[in-house]
Amino acid sequence: GKGLNHMEKRIAICPGSFDPITKGHLDIIRRAANLFDEVIVLIMVNYTKTNTAFTAAERVEMARRVTADIPNVRVDYYAGLLADYARQQGACTLVKGLRAVTDFEYEFQMALTNKKLYPNLETLFLTTDIQYMYLSSSVVRQVASFGGDISEFVCPELLEDIQKRLAPAPGVLPNA
Ligand code: PNS
């Protein structure tokens, strides 16, 4: 196959469900963009989370909007194996954010599986910024679906779209 050549562009992938993309994701993407020549934000299918709040096309579009100012970032969608996509693109590294210990076992399992499927591919964990320690897409979905303020969690340009999709209809709050 095509071995990685040090003269080639170093391409990293930030994979995930991004349902929706959060400020925590964006922090990891920006930091990855500082480390690599090119970063692909890859919207994927998580086998355990097939009931997404946003369609693949919506997740891609939102990720494009918030990364538009980062010249070496592009956004893509792939419904197959991450290892296969990485091989096709000649990517050398997967970059993931690591928050609490609770992320560790799950991320370790995925990293070892991807390594098995594509031995040339490394997984690099960046320590989350302390302000995003407890942030996740599911926290965003939960807070928004009860009508709570998510402006600390998502980029301003996505706020209205996310609220529109997830906000409770008037009169349907559990305690209304
Ligand atoms: O944001 P998430 O949901 O934690 O991301 C998980 C994701 C989408 C990266 C993972 O489910 C994945 O890699 N899906 C693609 C299928 C695949 O390659 N699975 C093998 C890794 S165990």
PDB file of N, CA, C and O in Angstrom, residues 74-125:
ATOM      1  N   ARG A  74     -11.738  20.653   7.058  1.00  0.00           N
ATOM      2  CA  ARG A  74     -12.892  20.383   6.216  1.00  0.00           C
ATOM      3  C   ARG A  74     -13.778  19.355   6.899  1.00  0.00           C
ATOM      4  O   ARG A  74     -13.338  18.627   7.789  1.00  0.00           O
ATOM      5  N   VAL A  75     -15.040  19.340   6.492  1.00  0.00           N
ATOM      6  CA  VAL A  75     -16.035  18.491   7.140  1.00  0.00           C
ATOM      7  C   VAL A  75     -16.520  17.466   6.133  1.00  0.00           C
ATOM      8  O   VAL A  75     -16.737  17.779   4.962  1.00  0.00           O
ATOM      9  N   ASP A  76     -16.662  16.227   6.591  1.00  0.00           N
ATOM     10  CA  ASP A  76     -17.126  15.170   5.705  1.00  0.00           C
ATOM     11  C   ASP A  76     -18.054  14.233   6.482  1.00  0.00           C
ATOM     12  O   ASP A  76     -18.125  14.294   7.712  1.00  0.00           O
ATOM     13  N   TYR A  77     -18.740  13.375   5.746  1.00  0.00           N
ATOM     14  CA  TYR A  77     -19.620  12.369   6.345  1.00  0.00           C
ATOM     15  C   TYR A  77     -19.221  11.009   5.802  1.00  0.00           C
ATOM     16  O   TYR A  77     -18.925  10.867   4.617  1.00  0.00           O
ATOM     17  N   TYR A  78     -19.221  10.008   6.678  1.00  0.00           N
ATOM     18  CA  TYR A  78     -18.919   8.649   6.229  1.00  0.00           C
ATOM     19  C   TYR A  78     -19.701   7.672   7.095  1.00  0.00           C
ATOM     20  O   TYR A  78     -19.650   7.742   8.318  1.00  0.00           O
ATOM     21  N   ALA A  79     -20.424   6.769   6.435  1.00  0.00           N
ATOM     22  CA  ALA A  79     -21.287   5.846   7.177  1.00  0.00           C
ATOM     23  C   ALA A  79     -20.655   4.478   7.389  1.00  0.00           C
ATOM     24  O   ALA A  79     -21.307   3.568   7.890  1.00  0.00           O
ATOM     25  N   GLY A  80     -19.384   4.327   7.015  1.00  0.00           N
ATOM     26  CA  GLY A  80     -18.714   3.030   7.163  1.00  0.00           C
ATOM     27  C   GLY A  80     -17.733   3.027   8.319  1.00  0.00           C
ATOM     28  O   GLY A  80     -17.899   3.766   9.299  1.00  0.00           O
ATOM     29  N   LEU A  81     -16.721   2.203   8.195  1.00  0.00           N
ATOM     30  CA  LEU A  81     -15.696   2.083   9.238  1.00  0.00           C
ATOM     31  C   LEU A  81     -14.714   3.245   9.176  1.00  0.00           C
ATOM     32  O   LEU A  81     -14.202   3.593   8.105  1.00  0.00           O
ATOM     33  N   LEU A  82     -14.429   3.780  10.349  1.00  0.00           N
ATOM     34  CA  LEU A  82     -13.473   4.876  10.458  1.00  0.00           C
ATOM     35  C   LEU A  82     -12.100   4.472   9.909  1.00  0.00           C
ATOM     36  O   LEU A  82     -11.445   5.257   9.217  1.00  0.00           O
ATOM     37  N   ALA A  83     -11.661   3.271  10.193  1.00  0.00           N
ATOM     38  CA  ALA A  83     -10.348   2.801   9.722  1.00  0.00           C
ATOM     39  C   ALA A  83     -10.286   2.803   8.186  1.00  0.00           C
ATOM     40  O   ALA A  83      -9.259   3.164   7.607  1.00  0.00           O
ATOM     41  N   ASP A  84     -11.386   2.430   7.544  1.00  0.00           N
ATOM     42  CA  ASP A  84     -11.422   2.410   6.070  1.00  0.00           C
ATOM     43  C   ASP A  84     -11.339   3.824   5.500  1.00  0.00           C
ATOM     44  O   ASP A  84     -10.619   4.080   4.539  1.00  0.00           O
ATOM     45  N   TYR A  85     -12.089   4.737   6.125  1.00  0.00           N
ATOM     46  CA  TYR A  85     -12.061   6.133   5.677  1.00  0.00           C
ATOM     47  C   TYR A  85     -10.652   6.714   5.835  1.00  0.00           C
ATOM     48  O   TYR A  85     -10.132   7.380   4.930  1.00  0.00           O
ATOM     49  N   ALA A  86     -10.040   6.449   6.986  1.00  0.00           N
ATOM     50  CA  ALA A  86      -8.700   6.983   7.269  1.00  0.00           C
ATOM     51  C   ALA A  86      -7.685   6.478   6.235  1.00  0.00           C
ATOM     52  O   ALA A  86      -6.844   7.239   5.754  1.00  0.00           O
ATOM     53  N   ARG A  87      -7.802   5.214   5.883  1.00  0.00           N
ATOM     54  CA  ARG A  87      -6.899   4.636   4.886  1.00  0.00           C
ATOM     55  C   ARG A  87      -7.097   5.312   3.532  1.00  0.00           C
ATOM     56  O   ARG A  87      -6.132   5.707   2.877  1.00  0.00           O
ATOM     57  N   GLN A  88      -8.367   5.456   3.132  1.00  0.00           N
ATOM     58  CA  GLN A  88      -8.697   6.112   1.848  1.00  0.00           C
ATOM     59  C   GLN A  88      -8.118   7.524   1.753  1.00  0.00           C
ATOM     60  O   GLN A  88      -7.698   7.957   0.698  1.00  0.00           O
ATOM     61  N   GLN A  89      -8.165   8.247   2.894  1.00  0.00           N
ATOM     62  CA  GLN A  89      -7.746   9.652   2.901  1.00  0.00           C
ATOM     63  C   GLN A  89      -6.253   9.813   3.166  1.00  0.00           C
ATOM     64  O   GLN A  89      -5.739  10.925   3.141  1.00  0.00           O
ATOM     65  N   GLY A  90      -5.573   8.736   3.519  1.00  0.00           N
ATOM     66  CA  GLY A  90      -4.158   8.826   3.883  1.00  0.00           C
ATOM     67  C   GLY A  90      -3.947   9.577   5.189  1.00  0.00           C
ATOM     68  O   GLY A  90      -2.926  10.242   5.380  1.00  0.00           O
ATOM     69  N   ALA A  91      -4.917   9.483   6.090  1.00  0.00           N
ATOM     70  CA  ALA A  91      -4.794  10.158   7.390  1.00  0.00           C
ATOM     71  C   ALA A  91      -3.857   9.367   8.293  1.00  0.00           C
ATOM     72  O   ALA A  91      -3.835   8.140   8.256  1.00  0.00           O
ATOM     73  N   CYS A  92      -3.069  10.098   9.119  1.00  0.00           N
ATOM     74  CA  CYS A  92      -2.118   9.420  10.003  1.00  0.00           C
ATOM     75  C   CYS A  92      -2.630   9.318  11.429  1.00  0.00           C
ATOM     76  O   CYS A  92      -2.160   8.488  12.205  1.00  0.00           O
ATOM     77  N   THR A  93      -3.588  10.164  11.808  1.00  0.00           N
ATOM     78  CA  THR A  93      -3.968  10.260  13.222  1.00  0.00           C
ATOM     79  C   THR A  93      -5.453  10.533  13.417  1.00  0.00           C
ATOM     80  O   THR A  93      -6.049  11.320  12.666  1.00  0.00           O
ATOM     81  N   LEU A  94      -6.014   9.900  14.449  1.00  0.00           N
ATOM     82  CA  LEU A  94      -7.345  10.262  14.927  1.00  0.00           C
ATOM     83  C   LEU A  94      -7.143  11.130  16.156  1.00  0.00           C
ATOM     84  O   LEU A  94      -6.351  10.775  17.029  1.00  0.00           O
ATOM     85  N   VAL A  95      -7.832  12.254  16.207  1.00  0.00           N
ATOM     86  CA  VAL A  95      -7.719  13.124  17.378  1.00  0.00           C
ATOM     87  C   VAL A  95      -9.057  13.140  18.109  1.00  0.00           C
ATOM     88  O   VAL A  95     -10.104  13.395  17.503  1.00  0.00           O
ATOM     89  N   LYS A  96      -8.998  12.853  19.410  1.00  0.00           N
ATOM     90  CA  LYS A  96     -10.201  12.817  20.224  1.00  0.00           C
ATOM     91  C   LYS A  96      -9.976  13.594  21.509  1.00  0.00           C
ATOM     92  O   LYS A  96      -8.852  13.647  22.015  1.00  0.00           O
ATOM     93  N   GLY A  97     -11.037  14.164  22.030  1.00  0.00           N
ATOM     94  CA  GLY A  97     -10.945  14.845  23.319  1.00  0.00           C
ATOM     95  C   GLY A  97     -11.237  13.855  24.419  1.00  0.00           C
ATOM     96  O   GLY A  97     -12.097  12.990  24.267  1.00  0.00           O
ATOM     97  N   LEU A  98     -10.509  13.965  25.509  1.00  0.00           N
ATOM     98  CA  LEU A  98     -10.752  13.085  26.650  1.00  0.00           C
ATOM     99  C   LEU A  98     -11.165  13.947  27.840  1.00  0.00           C
ATOM    100  O   LEU A  98     -10.447  14.861  28.231  1.00  0.00           O
ATOM    101  N   ARG A  99     -12.325  13.647  28.378  1.00  0.00           N
ATOM    102  CA  ARG A  99     -12.832  14.421  29.511  1.00  0.00           C
ATOM    103  C   ARG A  99     -12.521  13.658  30.803  1.00  0.00           C
ATOM    104  O   ARG A  99     -11.381  13.585  31.205  1.00  0.00           O
ATOM    105  N   ALA A 100     -13.524  13.069  31.400  1.00  0.00           N
ATOM    106  CA  ALA A 100     -13.320  12.387  32.687  1.00  0.00           C
ATOM    107  C   ALA A 100     -12.868  10.945  32.471  1.00  0.00           C
ATOM    108  O   ALA A 100     -12.772  10.471  31.353  1.00  0.00           O
ATOM    109  N   VAL A 101     -12.606  10.266  33.573  1.00  0.00           N
ATOM    110  CA  VAL A 101     -12.268   8.838  33.545  1.00  0.00           C
ATOM    111  C   VAL A 101     -13.336   8.019  32.822  1.00  0.00           C
ATOM    112  O   VAL A 101     -13.045   6.998  32.226  1.00  0.00           O
ATOM    113  N   THR A 102     -14.562   8.491  32.902  1.00  0.00           N
ATOM    114  CA  THR A 102     -15.692   7.768  32.301  1.00  0.00           C
ATOM    115  C   THR A 102     -15.529   7.604  30.790  1.00  0.00           C
ATOM    116  O   THR A 102     -16.067   6.678  30.212  1.00  0.00           O
ATOM    117  N   ASP A 103     -14.813   8.509  30.136  1.00  0.00           N
ATOM    118  CA  ASP A 103     -14.569   8.394  28.692  1.00  0.00           C
ATOM    119  C   ASP A 103     -13.552   7.298  28.381  1.00  0.00           C
ATOM    120  O   ASP A 103     -13.496   6.806  27.267  1.00  0.00           O
ATOM    121  N   PHE A 104     -12.744   6.982  29.373  1.00  0.00           N
ATOM    122  CA  PHE A 104     -11.515   6.256  29.088  1.00  0.00           C
ATOM    123  C   PHE A 104     -11.720   4.864  28.499  1.00  0.00           C
ATOM    124  O   PHE A 104     -11.146   4.517  27.466  1.00  0.00           O
ATOM    125  N   GLU A 105     -12.567   4.063  29.144  1.00  0.00           N
ATOM    126  CA  GLU A 105     -12.720   2.676  28.723  1.00  0.00           C
ATOM    127  C   GLU A 105     -13.261   2.585  27.300  1.00  0.00           C
ATOM    128  O   GLU A 105     -12.766   1.825  26.465  1.00  0.00           O
ATOM    129  N   TYR A 106     -14.285   3.383  27.036  1.00  0.00           N
ATOM    130  CA  TYR A 106     -14.915   3.458  25.718  1.00  0.00           C
ATOM    131  C   TYR A 106     -13.923   3.915  24.646  1.00  0.00           C
ATOM    132  O   TYR A 106     -13.802   3.303  23.574  1.00  0.00           O
ATOM    133  N   GLU A 107     -13.184   4.959  24.942  1.00  0.00           N
ATOM    134  CA  GLU A 107     -12.224   5.485  23.970  1.00  0.00           C
ATOM    135  C   GLU A 107     -11.062   4.517  23.742  1.00  0.00           C
ATOM    136  O   GLU A 107     -10.560   4.378  22.633  1.00  0.00           O
ATOM    137  N   PHE A 108     -10.658   3.850  24.818  1.00  0.00           N
ATOM    138  CA  PHE A 108      -9.557   2.894  24.731  1.00  0.00           C
ATOM    139  C   PHE A 108      -9.950   1.718  23.843  1.00  0.00           C
ATOM    140  O   PHE A 108      -9.171   1.257  23.004  1.00  0.00           O
ATOM    141  N   GLN A 109     -11.184   1.260  24.001  1.00  0.00           N
ATOM    142  CA  GLN A 109     -11.700   0.159  23.190  1.00  0.00           C
ATOM    143  C   GLN A 109     -11.726   0.543  21.707  1.00  0.00           C
ATOM    144  O   GLN A 109     -11.286  -0.218  20.844  1.00  0.00           O
ATOM    145  N   MET A 110     -12.215   1.755  21.418  1.00  0.00           N
ATOM    146  CA  MET A 110     -12.258   2.208  20.020  1.00  0.00           C
ATOM    147  C   MET A 110     -10.859   2.377  19.452  1.00  0.00           C
ATOM    148  O   MET A 110     -10.595   1.994  18.302  1.00  0.00           O
ATOM    149  N   ALA A 111      -9.960   2.952  20.244  1.00  0.00           N
ATOM    150  CA  ALA A 111      -8.585   3.177  19.772  1.00  0.00           C
ATOM    151  C   ALA A 111      -7.908   1.846  19.425  1.00  0.00           C
ATOM    152  O   ALA A 111      -7.252   1.724  18.386  1.00  0.00           O
ATOM    153  N   LEU A 112      -8.086   0.846  20.280  1.00  0.00           N
ATOM    154  CA  LEU A 112      -7.455  -0.461  20.032  1.00  0.00           C
ATOM    155  C   LEU A 112      -8.084  -1.167  18.837  1.00  0.00           C
ATOM    156  O   LEU A 112      -7.393  -1.833  18.062  1.00  0.00           O
ATOM    157  N   THR A 113      -9.394  -0.991  18.667  1.00  0.00           N
ATOM    158  CA  THR A 113     -10.076  -1.594  17.517  1.00  0.00           C
ATOM    159  C   THR A 113      -9.590  -0.952  16.217  1.00  0.00           C
ATOM    160  O   THR A 113      -9.259  -1.646  15.251  1.00  0.00           O
ATOM    161  N   ASN A 114      -9.513   0.375  16.207  1.00  0.00           N
ATOM    162  CA  ASN A 114      -9.050   1.073  15.004  1.00  0.00           C
ATOM    163  C   ASN A 114      -7.599   0.722  14.671  1.00  0.00           C
ATOM    164  O   ASN A 114      -7.230   0.589  13.511  1.00  0.00           O
ATOM    165  N   LYS A 115      -6.788   0.551  15.723  1.00  0.00           N
ATOM    166  CA  LYS A 115      -5.376   0.168  15.542  1.00  0.00           C
ATOM    167  C   LYS A 115      -5.276  -1.221  14.912  1.00  0.00           C
ATOM    168  O   LYS A 115      -4.424  -1.479  14.059  1.00  0.00           O
ATOM    169  N   LYS A 116      -6.174  -2.099  15.341  1.00  0.00           N
ATOM    170  CA  LYS A 116      -6.220  -3.458  14.800  1.00  0.00           C
ATOM    171  C   LYS A 116      -6.601  -3.422  13.320  1.00  0.00           C
ATOM    172  O   LYS A 116      -6.032  -4.125  12.486  1.00  0.00           O
ATOM    173  N   LEU A 117      -7.580  -2.575  12.984  1.00  0.00           N
ATOM    174  CA  LEU A 117      -8.093  -2.514  11.619  1.00  0.00           C
ATOM    175  C   LEU A 117      -7.149  -1.762  10.674  1.00  0.00           C
ATOM    176  O   LEU A 117      -7.146  -2.011   9.471  1.00  0.00           O
ATOM    177  N   TYR A 118      -6.371  -0.837  11.234  1.00  0.00           N
ATOM    178  CA  TYR A 118      -5.459  -0.024  10.422  1.00  0.00           C
ATOM    179  C   TYR A 118      -4.238   0.321  11.273  1.00  0.00           C
ATOM    180  O   TYR A 118      -4.199   1.383  11.901  1.00  0.00           O
ATOM    181  N   PRO A 119      -3.237  -0.567  11.305  1.00  0.00           N
ATOM    182  CA  PRO A 119      -2.106  -0.415  12.233  1.00  0.00           C
ATOM    183  C   PRO A 119      -1.296   0.876  12.065  1.00  0.00           C
ATOM    184  O   PRO A 119      -0.648   1.306  13.009  1.00  0.00           O
ATOM    185  N   ASN A 120      -1.328   1.507  10.884  1.00  0.00           N
ATOM    186  CA  ASN A 120      -0.570   2.756  10.696  1.00  0.00           C
ATOM    187  C   ASN A 120      -1.248   3.971  11.328  1.00  0.00           C
ATOM    188  O   ASN A 120      -0.675   5.051  11.367  1.00  0.00           O
ATOM    189  N   LEU A 121      -2.456   3.787  11.775  1.00  0.00           N
ATOM    190  CA  LEU A 121      -3.242   4.915  12.296  1.00  0.00           C
ATOM    191  C   LEU A 121      -3.066   5.050  13.805  1.00  0.00           C
ATOM    192  O   LEU A 121      -3.270   4.086  14.538  1.00  0.00           O
ATOM    193  N   GLU A 122      -2.678   6.251  14.249  1.00  0.00           N
ATOM    194  CA  GLU A 122      -2.546   6.505  15.691  1.00  0.00           C
ATOM    195  C   GLU A 122      -3.791   7.216  16.203  1.00  0.00           C
ATOM    196  O   GLU A 122      -4.416   7.981  15.469  1.00  0.00           O
ATOM    197  N   THR A 123      -4.111   6.984  17.473  1.00  0.00           N
ATOM    198  CA  THR A 123      -5.164   7.766  18.122  1.00  0.00           C
ATOM    199  C   THR A 123      -4.496   8.672  19.141  1.00  0.00           C
ATOM    200  O   THR A 123      -3.728   8.208  19.984  1.00  0.00           O
ATOM    201  N   LEU A 124      -4.767   9.965  19.027  1.00  0.00           N
ATOM    202  CA  LEU A 124      -4.166  10.965  19.911  1.00  0.00           C
ATOM    203  C   LEU A 124      -5.266  11.590  20.755  1.00  0.00           C
ATOM    204  O   LEU A 124      -6.245  12.109  20.226  1.00  0.00           O
ATOM    205  N   PHE A 125      -5.110  11.529  22.088  1.00  0.00           N
ATOM    206  CA  PHE A 125      -6.112  12.117  22.983  1.00  0.00           C
ATOM    207  C   PHE A 125      -5.638  13.472  23.471  1.00  0.00           C
ATOM    208  O   PHE A 125      -4.542  13.586  24.022  1.00  0.00           O
TER     209      PHE A 125
END
